[in-house]
CSV table of C-alpha atoms in Angstrom, one decimal:
chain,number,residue,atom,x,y,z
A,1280,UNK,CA,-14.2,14.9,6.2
A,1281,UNK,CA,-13.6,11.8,3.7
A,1282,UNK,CA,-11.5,9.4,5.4
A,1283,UNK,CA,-10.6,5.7,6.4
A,1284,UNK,CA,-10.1,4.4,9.9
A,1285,UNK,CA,-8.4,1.5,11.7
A,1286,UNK,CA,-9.3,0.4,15.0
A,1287,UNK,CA,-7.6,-0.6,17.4
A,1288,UNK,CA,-4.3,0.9,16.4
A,1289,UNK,CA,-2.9,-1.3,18.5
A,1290,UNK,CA,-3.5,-4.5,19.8
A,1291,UNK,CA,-1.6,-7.4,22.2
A,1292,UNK,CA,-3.6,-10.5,22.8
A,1293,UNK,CA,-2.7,-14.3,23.8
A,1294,UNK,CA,-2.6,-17.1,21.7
A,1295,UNK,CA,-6.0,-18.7,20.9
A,1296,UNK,CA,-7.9,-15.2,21.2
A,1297,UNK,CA,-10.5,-14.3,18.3
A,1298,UNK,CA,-9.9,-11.1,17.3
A,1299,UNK,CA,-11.5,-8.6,14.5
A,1300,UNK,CA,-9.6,-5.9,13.0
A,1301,UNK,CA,-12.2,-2.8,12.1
A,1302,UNK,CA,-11.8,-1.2,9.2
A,1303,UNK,CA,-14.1,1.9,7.8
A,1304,UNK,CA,-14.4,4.5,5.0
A,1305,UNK,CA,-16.5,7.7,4.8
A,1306,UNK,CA,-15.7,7.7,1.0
A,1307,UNK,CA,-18.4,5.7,-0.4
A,1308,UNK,CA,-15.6,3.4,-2.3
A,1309,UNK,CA,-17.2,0.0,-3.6
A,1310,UNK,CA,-13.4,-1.5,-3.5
A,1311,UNK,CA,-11.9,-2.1,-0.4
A,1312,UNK,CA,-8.6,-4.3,0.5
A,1313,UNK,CA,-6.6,-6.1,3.3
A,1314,UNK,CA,-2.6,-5.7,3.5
A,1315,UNK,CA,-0.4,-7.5,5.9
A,1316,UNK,CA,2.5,-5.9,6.2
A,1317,UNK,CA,6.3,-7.3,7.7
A,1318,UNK,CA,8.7,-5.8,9.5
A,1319,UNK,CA,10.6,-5.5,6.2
A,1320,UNK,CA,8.1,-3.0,5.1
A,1321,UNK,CA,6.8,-5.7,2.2
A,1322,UNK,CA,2.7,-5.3,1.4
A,1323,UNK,CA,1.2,-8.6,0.7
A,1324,UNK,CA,-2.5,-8.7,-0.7
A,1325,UNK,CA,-4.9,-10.8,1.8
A,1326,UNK,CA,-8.5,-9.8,1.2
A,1327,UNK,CA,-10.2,-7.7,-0.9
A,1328,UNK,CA,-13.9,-6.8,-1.8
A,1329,UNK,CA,-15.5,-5.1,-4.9
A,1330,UNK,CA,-18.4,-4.3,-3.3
A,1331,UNK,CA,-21.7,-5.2,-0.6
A,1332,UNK,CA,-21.2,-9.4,-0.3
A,1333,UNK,CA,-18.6,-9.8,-2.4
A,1334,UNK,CA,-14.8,-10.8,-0.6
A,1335,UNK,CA,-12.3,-12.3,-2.5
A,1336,UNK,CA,-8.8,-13.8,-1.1
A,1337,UNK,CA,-5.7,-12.5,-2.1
A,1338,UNK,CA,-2.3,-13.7,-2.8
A,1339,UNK,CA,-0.6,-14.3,0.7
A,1340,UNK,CA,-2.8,-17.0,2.3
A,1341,UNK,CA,-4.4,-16.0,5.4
A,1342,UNK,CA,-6.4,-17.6,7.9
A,1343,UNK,CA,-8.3,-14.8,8.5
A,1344,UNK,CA,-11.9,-13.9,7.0
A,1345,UNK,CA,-13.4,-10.7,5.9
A,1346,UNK,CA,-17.2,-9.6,5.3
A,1347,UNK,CA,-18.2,-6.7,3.6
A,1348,UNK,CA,-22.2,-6.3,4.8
A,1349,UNK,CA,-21.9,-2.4,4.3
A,1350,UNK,CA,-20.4,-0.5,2.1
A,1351,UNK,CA,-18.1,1.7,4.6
A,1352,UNK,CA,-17.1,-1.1,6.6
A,1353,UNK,CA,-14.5,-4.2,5.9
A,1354,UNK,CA,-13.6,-5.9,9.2
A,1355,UNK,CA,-10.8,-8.4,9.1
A,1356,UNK,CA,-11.6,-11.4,11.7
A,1357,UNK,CA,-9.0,-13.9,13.3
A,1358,UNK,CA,-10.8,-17.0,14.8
A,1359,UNK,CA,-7.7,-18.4,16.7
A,1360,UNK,CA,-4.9,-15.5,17.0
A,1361,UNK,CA,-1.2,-17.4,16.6
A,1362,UNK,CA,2.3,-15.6,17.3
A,1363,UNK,CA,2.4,-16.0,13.1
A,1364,UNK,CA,-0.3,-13.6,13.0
A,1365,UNK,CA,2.0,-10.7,14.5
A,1366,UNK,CA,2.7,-8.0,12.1
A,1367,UNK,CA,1.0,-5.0,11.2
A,1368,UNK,CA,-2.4,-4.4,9.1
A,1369,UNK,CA,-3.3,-1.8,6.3
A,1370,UNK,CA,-6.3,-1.5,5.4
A,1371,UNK,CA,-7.6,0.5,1.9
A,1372,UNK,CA,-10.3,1.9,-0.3
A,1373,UNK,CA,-10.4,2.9,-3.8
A,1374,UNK,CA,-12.9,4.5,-6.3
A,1375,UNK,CA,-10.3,4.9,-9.4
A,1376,UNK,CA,-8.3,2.0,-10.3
A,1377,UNK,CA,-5.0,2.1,-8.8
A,1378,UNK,CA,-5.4,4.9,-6.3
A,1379,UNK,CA,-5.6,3.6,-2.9
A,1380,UNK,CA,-6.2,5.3,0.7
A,1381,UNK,CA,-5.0,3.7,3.2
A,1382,UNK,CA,-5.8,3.6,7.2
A,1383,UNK,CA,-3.5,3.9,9.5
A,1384,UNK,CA,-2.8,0.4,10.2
A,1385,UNK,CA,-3.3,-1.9,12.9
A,1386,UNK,CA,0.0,-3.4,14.9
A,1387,UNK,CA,-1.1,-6.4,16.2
A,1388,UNK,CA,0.8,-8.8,18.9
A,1389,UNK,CA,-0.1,-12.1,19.6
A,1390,UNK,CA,2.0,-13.6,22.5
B,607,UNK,CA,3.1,-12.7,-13.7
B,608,UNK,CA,3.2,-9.1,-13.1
B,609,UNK,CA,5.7,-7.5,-10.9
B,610,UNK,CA,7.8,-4.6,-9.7
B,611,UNK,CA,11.5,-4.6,-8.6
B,612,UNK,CA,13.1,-1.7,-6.2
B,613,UNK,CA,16.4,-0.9,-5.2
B,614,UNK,CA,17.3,-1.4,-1.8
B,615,UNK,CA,17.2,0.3,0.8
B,616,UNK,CA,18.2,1.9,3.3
B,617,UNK,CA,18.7,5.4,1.1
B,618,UNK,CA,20.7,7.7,3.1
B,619,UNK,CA,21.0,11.2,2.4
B,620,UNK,CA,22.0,14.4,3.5
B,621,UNK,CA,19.6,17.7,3.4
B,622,UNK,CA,19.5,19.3,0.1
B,623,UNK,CA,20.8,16.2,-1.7
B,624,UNK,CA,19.6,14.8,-5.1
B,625,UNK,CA,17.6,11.6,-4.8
B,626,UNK,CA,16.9,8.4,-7.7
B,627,UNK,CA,15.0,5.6,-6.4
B,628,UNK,CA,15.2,3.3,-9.1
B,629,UNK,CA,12.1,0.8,-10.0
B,630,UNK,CA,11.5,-1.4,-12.7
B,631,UNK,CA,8.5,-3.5,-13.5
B,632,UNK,CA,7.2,-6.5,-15.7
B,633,UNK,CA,3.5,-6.7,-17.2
B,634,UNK,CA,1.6,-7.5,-19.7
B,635,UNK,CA,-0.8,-5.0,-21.1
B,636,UNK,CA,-0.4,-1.3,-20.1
B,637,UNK,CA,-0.2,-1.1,-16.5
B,638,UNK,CA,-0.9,2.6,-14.5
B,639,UNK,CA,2.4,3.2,-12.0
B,640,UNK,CA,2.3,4.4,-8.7
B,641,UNK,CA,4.9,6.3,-6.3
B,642,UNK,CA,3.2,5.5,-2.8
B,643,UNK,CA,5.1,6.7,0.8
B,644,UNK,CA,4.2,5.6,3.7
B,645,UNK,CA,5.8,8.0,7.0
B,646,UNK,CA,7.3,6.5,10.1
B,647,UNK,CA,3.7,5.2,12.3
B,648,UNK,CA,1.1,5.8,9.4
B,649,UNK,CA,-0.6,4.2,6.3
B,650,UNK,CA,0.4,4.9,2.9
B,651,UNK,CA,-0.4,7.7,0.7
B,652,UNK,CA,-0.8,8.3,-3.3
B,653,UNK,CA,2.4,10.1,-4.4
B,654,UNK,CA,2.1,10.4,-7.9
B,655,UNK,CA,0.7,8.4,-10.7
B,656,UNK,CA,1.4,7.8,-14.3
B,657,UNK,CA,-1.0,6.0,-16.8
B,658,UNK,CA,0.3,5.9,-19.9
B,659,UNK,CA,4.2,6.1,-21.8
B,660,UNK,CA,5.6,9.1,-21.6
B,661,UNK,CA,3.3,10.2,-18.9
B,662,UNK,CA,5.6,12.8,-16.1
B,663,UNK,CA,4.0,12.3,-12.6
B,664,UNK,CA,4.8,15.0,-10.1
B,665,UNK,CA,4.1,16.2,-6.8
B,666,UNK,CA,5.9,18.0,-3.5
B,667,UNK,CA,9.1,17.9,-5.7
B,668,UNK,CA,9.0,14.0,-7.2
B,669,UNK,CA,9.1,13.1,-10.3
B,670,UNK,CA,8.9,10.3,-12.2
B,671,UNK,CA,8.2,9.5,-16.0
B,672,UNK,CA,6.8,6.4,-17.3
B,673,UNK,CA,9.2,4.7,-19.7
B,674,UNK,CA,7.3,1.7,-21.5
B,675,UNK,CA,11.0,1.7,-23.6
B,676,UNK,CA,12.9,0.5,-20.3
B,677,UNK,CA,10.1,-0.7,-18.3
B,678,UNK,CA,11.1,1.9,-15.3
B,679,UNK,CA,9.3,4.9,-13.5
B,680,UNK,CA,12.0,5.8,-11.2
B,681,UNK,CA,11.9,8.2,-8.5
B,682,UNK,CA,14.0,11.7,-8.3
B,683,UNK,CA,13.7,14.9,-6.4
B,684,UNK,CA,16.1,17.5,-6.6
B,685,UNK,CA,16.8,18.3,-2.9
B,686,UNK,CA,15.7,16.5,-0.5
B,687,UNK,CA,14.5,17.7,3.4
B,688,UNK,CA,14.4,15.7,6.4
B,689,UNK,CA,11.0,15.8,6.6
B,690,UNK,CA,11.1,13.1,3.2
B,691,UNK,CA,12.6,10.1,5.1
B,692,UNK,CA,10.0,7.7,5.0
B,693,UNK,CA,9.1,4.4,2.8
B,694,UNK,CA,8.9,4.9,-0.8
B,695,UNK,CA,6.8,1.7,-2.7
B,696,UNK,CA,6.5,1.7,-6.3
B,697,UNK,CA,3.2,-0.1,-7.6
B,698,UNK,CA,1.0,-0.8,-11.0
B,699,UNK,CA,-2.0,-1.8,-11.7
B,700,UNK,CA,-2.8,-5.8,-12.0
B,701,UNK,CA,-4.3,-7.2,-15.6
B,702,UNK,CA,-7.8,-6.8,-13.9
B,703,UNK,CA,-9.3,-3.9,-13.9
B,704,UNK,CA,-10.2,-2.9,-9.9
B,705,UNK,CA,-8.3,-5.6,-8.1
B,706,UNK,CA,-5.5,-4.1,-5.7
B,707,UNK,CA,-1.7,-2.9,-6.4
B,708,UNK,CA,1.0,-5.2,-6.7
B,709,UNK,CA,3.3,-3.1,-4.7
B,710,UNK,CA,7.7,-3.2,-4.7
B,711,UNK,CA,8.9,-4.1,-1.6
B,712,UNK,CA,9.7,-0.5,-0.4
B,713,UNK,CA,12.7,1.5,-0.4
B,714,UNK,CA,13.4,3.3,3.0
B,715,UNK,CA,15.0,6.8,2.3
B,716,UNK,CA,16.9,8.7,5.9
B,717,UNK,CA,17.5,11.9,5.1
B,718,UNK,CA,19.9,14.1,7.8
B,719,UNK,CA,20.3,17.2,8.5
């Protein structure tokens, strides 16, 4: 079944940690995006890829970094994880413009 | 630049009622809109879609129609269940052609029973 997974789904690290945030679709899409999202529900934009080695950064600067090595996967990797990095992550693919699937998010904690 | 504006949340509803969530955007060009909704612990999910003026999207009940006049694509269902409280995001398409959503800030909708 075509579909797009998250791991972890949750995640609760210290400060200082490096973390990566898997992300992987079963679709075949070429475009593939980061979204961190708030605890006000807001999506903002932080990585996105149109295809095998190419990542581009979005609009909410992140100090996290992407590669995109394989089609199907787009992991998300935080060198030094801060309490500013809590929130949650959405990951998504797309074939058609405009018409996103999303993952299932990761909720990440750093303390 | 390009954006999209929703009404606030929280929506709160009884079962059965009739439901408007308002959104209005600015672009240049023709964007495509988007309903998105996202339920409680989960990722979002495609709605409905409209791509040009005029253009009715529909699905499960929701509706919205694509008014280049007024710059809106708002958000109705007739009667609503408790099983439709979630987060509703409107979104169009940037200028560039496959480069992601820019997304409202989400409108939560609570529907009782």
């Amino acid at each position: 079944e075509a579909d797009i997974y998250q791991t972890p789904r949750y995640l609760v690290i210290g400060t200082g940690k490096k973390i990566t945030l898997e992300c992987s679709q079963t679709m075949g899409h070429d475009k593939m995006y980061w979204y961190q999202q708030d605890p006000g529900m807001e999506l903002h934009l932080i990585h996105y890829s149109y295809g095998v080695n190419s990542t581009e950064k979005g609009d909410l600067s992140s100090e996290s970094t992407v590669s995109r090595i394989r089609t199907e996967h787009f992991p998300l990797t935080l060198e030094s994880a801060r309490p500013s990095h809590t929130s949650q992550y959405l990951c998504a693919s797309s074939e058609l413009v405009g018409e996103q699937f999303f993952g299932p998010g990761t909720r990440l904690t750093v303390l | 630049g390009d954006s999209v504006t929703q009404m606030e949340g929280p929506v709160t509803l009884s079962e059965e009622a009739f439901l408007t969530i308002n959104c209005t955007y600015t672009a240049t060009g023709y964007p495509s809109l988007f309903w998105y909704v996202q339920y409680p612990g989960e990722g979002l999910q495609l709605l409905l879609k409209a791509t040009k003026a005029d253009d009715k999207g529909s699905n499960k009940g929701f509706e919205a129609t694509y008014r280049k006049e007024t710059t809106s694509f708002h958000l109705e269902k007739g009667s609503v269940q408790v099983s439709d409280s979630a987060v509703y995001f409107c979104a169009l398409t940037r200028n560039q052609a496959g480069t992601a959503l820019i997304f409202g800030k989400g409108t939560t909708l609570s529907v009782s029973s």
